[in-house]
JSON list of C-alpha atoms in Angstrom, two decimals:
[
{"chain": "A", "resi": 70, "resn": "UNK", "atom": "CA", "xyz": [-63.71, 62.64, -23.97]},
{"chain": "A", "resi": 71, "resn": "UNK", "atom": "CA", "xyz": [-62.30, 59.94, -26.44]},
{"chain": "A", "resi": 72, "resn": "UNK", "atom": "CA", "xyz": [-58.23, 58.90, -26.27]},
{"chain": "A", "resi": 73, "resn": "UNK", "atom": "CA", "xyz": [-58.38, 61.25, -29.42]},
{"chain": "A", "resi": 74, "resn": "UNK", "atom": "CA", "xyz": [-59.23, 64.25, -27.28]},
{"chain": "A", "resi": 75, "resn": "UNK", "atom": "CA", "xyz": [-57.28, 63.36, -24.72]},
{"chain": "A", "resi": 76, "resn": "UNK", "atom": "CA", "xyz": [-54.33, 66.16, -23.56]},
{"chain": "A", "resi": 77, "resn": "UNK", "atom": "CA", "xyz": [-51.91, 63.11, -23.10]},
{"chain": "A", "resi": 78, "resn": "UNK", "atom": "CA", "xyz": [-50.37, 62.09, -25.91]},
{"chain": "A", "resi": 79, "resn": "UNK", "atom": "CA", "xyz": [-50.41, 58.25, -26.63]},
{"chain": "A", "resi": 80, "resn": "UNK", "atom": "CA", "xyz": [-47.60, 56.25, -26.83]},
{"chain": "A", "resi": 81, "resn": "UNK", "atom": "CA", "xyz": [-46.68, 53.19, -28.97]},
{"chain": "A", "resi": 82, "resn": "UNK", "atom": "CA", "xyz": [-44.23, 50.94, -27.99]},
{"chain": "A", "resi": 83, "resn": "UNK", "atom": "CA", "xyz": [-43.15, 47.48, -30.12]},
{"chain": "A", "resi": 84, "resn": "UNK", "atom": "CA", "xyz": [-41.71, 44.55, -27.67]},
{"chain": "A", "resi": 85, "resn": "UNK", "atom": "CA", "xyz": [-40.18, 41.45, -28.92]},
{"chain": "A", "resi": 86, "resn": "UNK", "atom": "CA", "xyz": [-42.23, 37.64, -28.09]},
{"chain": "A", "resi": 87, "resn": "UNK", "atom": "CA", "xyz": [-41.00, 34.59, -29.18]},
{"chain": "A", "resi": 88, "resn": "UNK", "atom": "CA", "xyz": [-44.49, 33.16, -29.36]},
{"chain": "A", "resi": 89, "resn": "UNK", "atom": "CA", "xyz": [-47.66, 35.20, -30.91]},
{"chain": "A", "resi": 90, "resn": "UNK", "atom": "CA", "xyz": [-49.74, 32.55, -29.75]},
{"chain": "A", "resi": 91, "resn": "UNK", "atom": "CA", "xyz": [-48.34, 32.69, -26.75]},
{"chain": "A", "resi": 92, "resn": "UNK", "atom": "CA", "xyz": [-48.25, 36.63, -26.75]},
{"chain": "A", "resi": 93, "resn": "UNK", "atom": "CA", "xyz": [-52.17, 36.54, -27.52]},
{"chain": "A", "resi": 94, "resn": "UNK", "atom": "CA", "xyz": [-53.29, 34.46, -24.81]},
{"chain": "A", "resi": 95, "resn": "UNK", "atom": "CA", "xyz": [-51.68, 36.77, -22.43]},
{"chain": "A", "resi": 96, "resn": "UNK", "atom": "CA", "xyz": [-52.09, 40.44, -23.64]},
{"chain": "A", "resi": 97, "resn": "UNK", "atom": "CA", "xyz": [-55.85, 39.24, -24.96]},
{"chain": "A", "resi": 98, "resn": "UNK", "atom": "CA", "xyz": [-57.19, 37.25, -22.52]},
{"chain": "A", "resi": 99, "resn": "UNK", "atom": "CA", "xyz": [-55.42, 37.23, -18.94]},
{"chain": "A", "resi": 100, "resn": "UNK", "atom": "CA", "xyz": [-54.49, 41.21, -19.36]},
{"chain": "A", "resi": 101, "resn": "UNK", "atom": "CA", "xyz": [-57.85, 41.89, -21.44]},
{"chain": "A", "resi": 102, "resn": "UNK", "atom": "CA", "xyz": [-56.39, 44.15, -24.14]},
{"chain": "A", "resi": 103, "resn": "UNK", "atom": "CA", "xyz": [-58.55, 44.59, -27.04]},
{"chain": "A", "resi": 104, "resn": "UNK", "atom": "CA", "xyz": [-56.64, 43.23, -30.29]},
{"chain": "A", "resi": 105, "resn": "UNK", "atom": "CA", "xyz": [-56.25, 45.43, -33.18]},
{"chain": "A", "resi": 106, "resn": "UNK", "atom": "CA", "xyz": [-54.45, 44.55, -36.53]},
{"chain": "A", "resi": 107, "resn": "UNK", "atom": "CA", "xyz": [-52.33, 41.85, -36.81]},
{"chain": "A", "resi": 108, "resn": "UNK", "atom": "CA", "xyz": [-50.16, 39.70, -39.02]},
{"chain": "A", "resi": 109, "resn": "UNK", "atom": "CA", "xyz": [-48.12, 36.56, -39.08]},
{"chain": "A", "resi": 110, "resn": "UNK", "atom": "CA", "xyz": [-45.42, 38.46, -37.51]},
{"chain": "A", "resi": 111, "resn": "UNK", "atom": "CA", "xyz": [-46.76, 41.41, -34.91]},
{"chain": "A", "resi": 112, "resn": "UNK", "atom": "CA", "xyz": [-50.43, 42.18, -33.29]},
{"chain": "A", "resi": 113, "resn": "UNK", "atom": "CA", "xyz": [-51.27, 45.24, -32.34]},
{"chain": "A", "resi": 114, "resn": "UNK", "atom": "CA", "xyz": [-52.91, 45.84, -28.71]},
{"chain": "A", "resi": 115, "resn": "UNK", "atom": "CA", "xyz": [-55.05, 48.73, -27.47]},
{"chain": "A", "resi": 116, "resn": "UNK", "atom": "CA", "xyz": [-53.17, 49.62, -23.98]},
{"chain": "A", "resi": 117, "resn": "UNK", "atom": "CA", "xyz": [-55.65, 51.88, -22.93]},
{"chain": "A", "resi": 118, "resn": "UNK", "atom": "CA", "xyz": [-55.65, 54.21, -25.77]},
{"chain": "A", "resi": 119, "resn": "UNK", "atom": "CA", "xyz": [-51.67, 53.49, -25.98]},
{"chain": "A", "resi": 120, "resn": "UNK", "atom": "CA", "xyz": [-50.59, 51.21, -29.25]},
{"chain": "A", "resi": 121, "resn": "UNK", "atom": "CA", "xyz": [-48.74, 48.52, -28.01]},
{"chain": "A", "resi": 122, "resn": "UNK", "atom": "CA", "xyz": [-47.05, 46.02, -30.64]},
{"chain": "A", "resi": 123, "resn": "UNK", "atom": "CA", "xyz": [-45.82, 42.19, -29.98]},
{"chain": "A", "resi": 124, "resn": "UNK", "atom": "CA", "xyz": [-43.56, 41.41, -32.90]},
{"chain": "A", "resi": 125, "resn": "UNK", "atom": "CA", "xyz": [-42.03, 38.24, -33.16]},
{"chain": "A", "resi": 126, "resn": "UNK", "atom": "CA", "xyz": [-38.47, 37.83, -32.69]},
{"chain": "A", "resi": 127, "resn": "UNK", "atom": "CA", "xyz": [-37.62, 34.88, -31.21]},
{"chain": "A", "resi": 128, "resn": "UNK", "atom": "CA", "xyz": [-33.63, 35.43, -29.86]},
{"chain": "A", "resi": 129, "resn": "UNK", "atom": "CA", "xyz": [-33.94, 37.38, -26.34]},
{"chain": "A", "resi": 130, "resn": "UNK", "atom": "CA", "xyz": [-31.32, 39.14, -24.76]},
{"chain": "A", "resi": 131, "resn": "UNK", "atom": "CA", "xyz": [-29.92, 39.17, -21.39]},
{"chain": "A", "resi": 132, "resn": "UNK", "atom": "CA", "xyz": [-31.72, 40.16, -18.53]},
{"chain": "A", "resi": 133, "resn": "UNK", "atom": "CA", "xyz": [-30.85, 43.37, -16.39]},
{"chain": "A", "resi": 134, "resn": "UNK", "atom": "CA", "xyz": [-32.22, 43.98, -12.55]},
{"chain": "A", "resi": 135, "resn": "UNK", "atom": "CA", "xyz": [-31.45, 47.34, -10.22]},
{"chain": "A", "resi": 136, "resn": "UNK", "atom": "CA", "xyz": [-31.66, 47.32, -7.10]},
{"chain": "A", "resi": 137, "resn": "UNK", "atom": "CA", "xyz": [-34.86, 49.93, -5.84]},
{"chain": "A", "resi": 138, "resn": "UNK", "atom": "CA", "xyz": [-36.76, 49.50, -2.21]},
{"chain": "A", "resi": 139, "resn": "UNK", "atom": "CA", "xyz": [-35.13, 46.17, -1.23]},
{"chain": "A", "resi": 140, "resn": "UNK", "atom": "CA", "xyz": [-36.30, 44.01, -4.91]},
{"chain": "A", "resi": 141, "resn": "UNK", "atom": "CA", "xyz": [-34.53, 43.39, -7.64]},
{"chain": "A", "resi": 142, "resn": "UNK", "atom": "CA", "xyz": [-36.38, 45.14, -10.33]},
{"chain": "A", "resi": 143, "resn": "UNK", "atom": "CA", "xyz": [-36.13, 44.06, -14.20]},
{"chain": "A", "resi": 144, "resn": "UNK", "atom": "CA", "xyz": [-34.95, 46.43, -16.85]},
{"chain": "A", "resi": 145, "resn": "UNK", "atom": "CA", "xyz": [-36.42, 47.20, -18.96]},
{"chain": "A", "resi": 146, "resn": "UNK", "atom": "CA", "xyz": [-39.77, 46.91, -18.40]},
{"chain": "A", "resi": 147, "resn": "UNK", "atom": "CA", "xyz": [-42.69, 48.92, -19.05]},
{"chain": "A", "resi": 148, "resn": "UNK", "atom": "CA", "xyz": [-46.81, 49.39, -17.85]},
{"chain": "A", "resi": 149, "resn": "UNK", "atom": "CA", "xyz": [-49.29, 51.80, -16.79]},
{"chain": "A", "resi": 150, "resn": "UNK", "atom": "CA", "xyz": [-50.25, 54.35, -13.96]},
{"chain": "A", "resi": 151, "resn": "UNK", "atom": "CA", "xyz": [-53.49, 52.98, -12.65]},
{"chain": "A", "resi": 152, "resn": "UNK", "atom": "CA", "xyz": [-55.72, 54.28, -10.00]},
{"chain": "A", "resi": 153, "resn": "UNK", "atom": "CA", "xyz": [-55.46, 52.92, -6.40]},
{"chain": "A", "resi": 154, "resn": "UNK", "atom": "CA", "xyz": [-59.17, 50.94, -7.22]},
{"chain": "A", "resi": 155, "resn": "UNK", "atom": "CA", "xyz": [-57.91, 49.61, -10.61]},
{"chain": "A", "resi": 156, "resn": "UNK", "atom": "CA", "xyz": [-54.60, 48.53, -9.54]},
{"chain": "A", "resi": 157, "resn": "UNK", "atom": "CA", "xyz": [-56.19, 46.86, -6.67]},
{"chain": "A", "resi": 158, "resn": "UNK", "atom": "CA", "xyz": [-58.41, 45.04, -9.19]},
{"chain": "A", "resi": 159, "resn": "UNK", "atom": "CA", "xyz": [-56.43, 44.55, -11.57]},
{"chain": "A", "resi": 160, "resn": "UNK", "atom": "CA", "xyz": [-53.45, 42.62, -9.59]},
{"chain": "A", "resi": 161, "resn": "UNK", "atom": "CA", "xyz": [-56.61, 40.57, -8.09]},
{"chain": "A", "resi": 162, "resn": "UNK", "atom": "CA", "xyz": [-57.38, 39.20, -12.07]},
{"chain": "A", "resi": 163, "resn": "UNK", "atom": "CA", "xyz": [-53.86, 38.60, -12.31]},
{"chain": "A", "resi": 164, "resn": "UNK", "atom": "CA", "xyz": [-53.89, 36.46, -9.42]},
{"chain": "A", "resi": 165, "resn": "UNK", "atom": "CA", "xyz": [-57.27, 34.56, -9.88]},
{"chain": "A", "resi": 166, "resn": "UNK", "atom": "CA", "xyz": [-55.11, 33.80, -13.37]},
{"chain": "A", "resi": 167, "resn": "UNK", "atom": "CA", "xyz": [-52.46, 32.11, -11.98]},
{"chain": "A", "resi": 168, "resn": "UNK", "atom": "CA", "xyz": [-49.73, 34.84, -12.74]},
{"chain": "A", "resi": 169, "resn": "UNK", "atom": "CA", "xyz": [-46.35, 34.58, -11.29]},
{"chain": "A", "resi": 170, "resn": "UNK", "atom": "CA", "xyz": [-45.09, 37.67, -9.55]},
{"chain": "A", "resi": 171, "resn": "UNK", "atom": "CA", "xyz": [-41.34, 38.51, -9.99]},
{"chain": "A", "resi": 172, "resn": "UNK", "atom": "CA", "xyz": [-42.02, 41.36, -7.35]},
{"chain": "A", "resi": 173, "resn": "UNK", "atom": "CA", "xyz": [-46.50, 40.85, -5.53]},
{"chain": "A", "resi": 174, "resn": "UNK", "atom": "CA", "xyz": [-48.01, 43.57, -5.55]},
{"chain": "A", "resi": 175, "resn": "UNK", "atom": "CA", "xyz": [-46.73, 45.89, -2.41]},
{"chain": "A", "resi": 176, "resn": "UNK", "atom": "CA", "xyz": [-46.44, 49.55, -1.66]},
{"chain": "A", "resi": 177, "resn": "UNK", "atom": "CA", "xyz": [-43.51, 50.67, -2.11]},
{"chain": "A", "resi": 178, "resn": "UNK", "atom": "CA", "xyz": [-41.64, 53.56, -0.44]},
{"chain": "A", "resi": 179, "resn": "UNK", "atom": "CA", "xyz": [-44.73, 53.74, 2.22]},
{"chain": "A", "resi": 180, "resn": "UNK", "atom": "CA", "xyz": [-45.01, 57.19, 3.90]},
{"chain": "A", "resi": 181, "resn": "UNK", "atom": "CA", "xyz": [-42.86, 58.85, 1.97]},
{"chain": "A", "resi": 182, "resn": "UNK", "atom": "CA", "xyz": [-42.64, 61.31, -1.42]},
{"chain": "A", "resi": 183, "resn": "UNK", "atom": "CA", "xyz": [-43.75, 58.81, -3.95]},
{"chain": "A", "resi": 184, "resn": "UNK", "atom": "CA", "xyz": [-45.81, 55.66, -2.49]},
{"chain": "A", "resi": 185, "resn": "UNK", "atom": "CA", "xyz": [-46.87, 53.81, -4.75]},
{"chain": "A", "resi": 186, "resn": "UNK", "atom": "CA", "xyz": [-48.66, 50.60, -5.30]},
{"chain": "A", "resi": 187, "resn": "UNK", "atom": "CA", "xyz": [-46.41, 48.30, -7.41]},
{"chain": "A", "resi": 188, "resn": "UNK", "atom": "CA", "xyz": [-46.20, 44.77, -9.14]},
{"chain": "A", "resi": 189, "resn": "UNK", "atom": "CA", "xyz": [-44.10, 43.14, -11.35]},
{"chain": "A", "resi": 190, "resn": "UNK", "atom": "CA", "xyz": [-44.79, 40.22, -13.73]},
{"chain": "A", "resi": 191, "resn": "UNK", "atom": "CA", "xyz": [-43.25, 38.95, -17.20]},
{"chain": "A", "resi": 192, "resn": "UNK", "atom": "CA", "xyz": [-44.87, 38.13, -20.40]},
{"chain": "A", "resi": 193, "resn": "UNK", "atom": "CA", "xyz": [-44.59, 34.57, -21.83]},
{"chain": "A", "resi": 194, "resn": "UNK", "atom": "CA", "xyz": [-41.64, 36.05, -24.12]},
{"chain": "A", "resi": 195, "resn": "UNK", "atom": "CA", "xyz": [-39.79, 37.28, -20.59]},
{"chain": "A", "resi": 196, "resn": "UNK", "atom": "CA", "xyz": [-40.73, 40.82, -21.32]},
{"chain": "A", "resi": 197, "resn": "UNK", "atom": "CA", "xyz": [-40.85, 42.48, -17.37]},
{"chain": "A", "resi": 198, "resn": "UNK", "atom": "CA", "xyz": [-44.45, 44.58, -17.16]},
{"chain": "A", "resi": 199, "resn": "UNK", "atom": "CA", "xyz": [-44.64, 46.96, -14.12]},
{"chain": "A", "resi": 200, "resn": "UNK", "atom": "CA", "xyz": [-48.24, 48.11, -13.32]},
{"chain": "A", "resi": 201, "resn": "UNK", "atom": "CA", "xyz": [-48.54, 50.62, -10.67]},
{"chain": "A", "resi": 202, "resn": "UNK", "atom": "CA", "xyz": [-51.38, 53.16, -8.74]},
{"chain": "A", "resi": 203, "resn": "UNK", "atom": "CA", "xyz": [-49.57, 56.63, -6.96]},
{"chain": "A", "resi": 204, "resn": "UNK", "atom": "CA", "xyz": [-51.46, 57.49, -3.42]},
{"chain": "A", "resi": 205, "resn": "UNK", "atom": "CA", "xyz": [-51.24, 60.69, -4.48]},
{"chain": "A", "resi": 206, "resn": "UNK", "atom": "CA", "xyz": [-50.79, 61.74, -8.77]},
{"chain": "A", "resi": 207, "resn": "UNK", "atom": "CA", "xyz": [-49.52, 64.50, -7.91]},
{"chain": "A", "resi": 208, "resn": "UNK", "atom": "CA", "xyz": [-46.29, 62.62, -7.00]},
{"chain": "A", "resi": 209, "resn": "UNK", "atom": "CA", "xyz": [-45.42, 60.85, -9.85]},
{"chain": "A", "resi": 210, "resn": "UNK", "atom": "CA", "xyz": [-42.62, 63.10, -10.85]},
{"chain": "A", "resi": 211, "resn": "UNK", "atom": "CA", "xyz": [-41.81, 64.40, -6.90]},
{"chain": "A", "resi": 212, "resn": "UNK", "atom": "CA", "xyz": [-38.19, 64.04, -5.85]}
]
């Protein structure tokens, strides 16, 4: 099955960087997204199937964090649901890369409705990027 085929729809989702070049190193080669189109101004990303979009815009805005699990989690902040095996691998490239970890990779809520593997990290442009792995998918919208 192709992301075309796919029963989940794909998102697409435009962030603002203050530095493309910046933006590309990161998203292309210490995340490994595939680039797509691309101007002087935005570049397209493949986020597994999703269509991600750095645009530049260099003025940021002021940072938000909510308290969840005992961490001060960024808003807003986007990522994926990975599988236990990728997120595990995944957070390991992130590490042999040098990336700095505004929440390391944990699980969070452990033993409970919900666990989940978790990590936090920011782009260069301060954009917050949670990637996370469910112990069991069939949680992801439990309460």
């Amino acid at each position: 099955m192709t992301v075309l085929d796919s029963p989940i729809p794909r998102f697409h989702l435009a962030m603002p960087v203050d530095d493309l070049d910046a933006a590309r190193h990161f998203y292309g080669e210490v995340l490994g997204l595939e680039q797509g189109r691309s101007s002087e101004t935005w570049i397209d990303w493949n986020l597994r199937g999703h269509q991600f979009v750095t645009h530049l815009a260099p003025e940021r805005r002021q940072r938000i964090h909510n308290p969840v699990d005992g961490h001060d989690v960024p808003v807003p902040h986007f990522g994926l649901i990975l599988t236990v095996e990728q997120f595990r691998t995944f957070a390991e490239r992130l590490k042999a890369a040098g990336t700095e970890f505004v929440i390391e990779p944990y699980v969070r809520f452990q033993g409970q409705t919900g666990e989940q593997w978790t990590m936090f990290f920011l782009d260069p442009a301060g954009n917050a990027l949670e990637f996370k792995a469910f112990a069991d998918d069939s949680q992801v919208f439990a309460s």
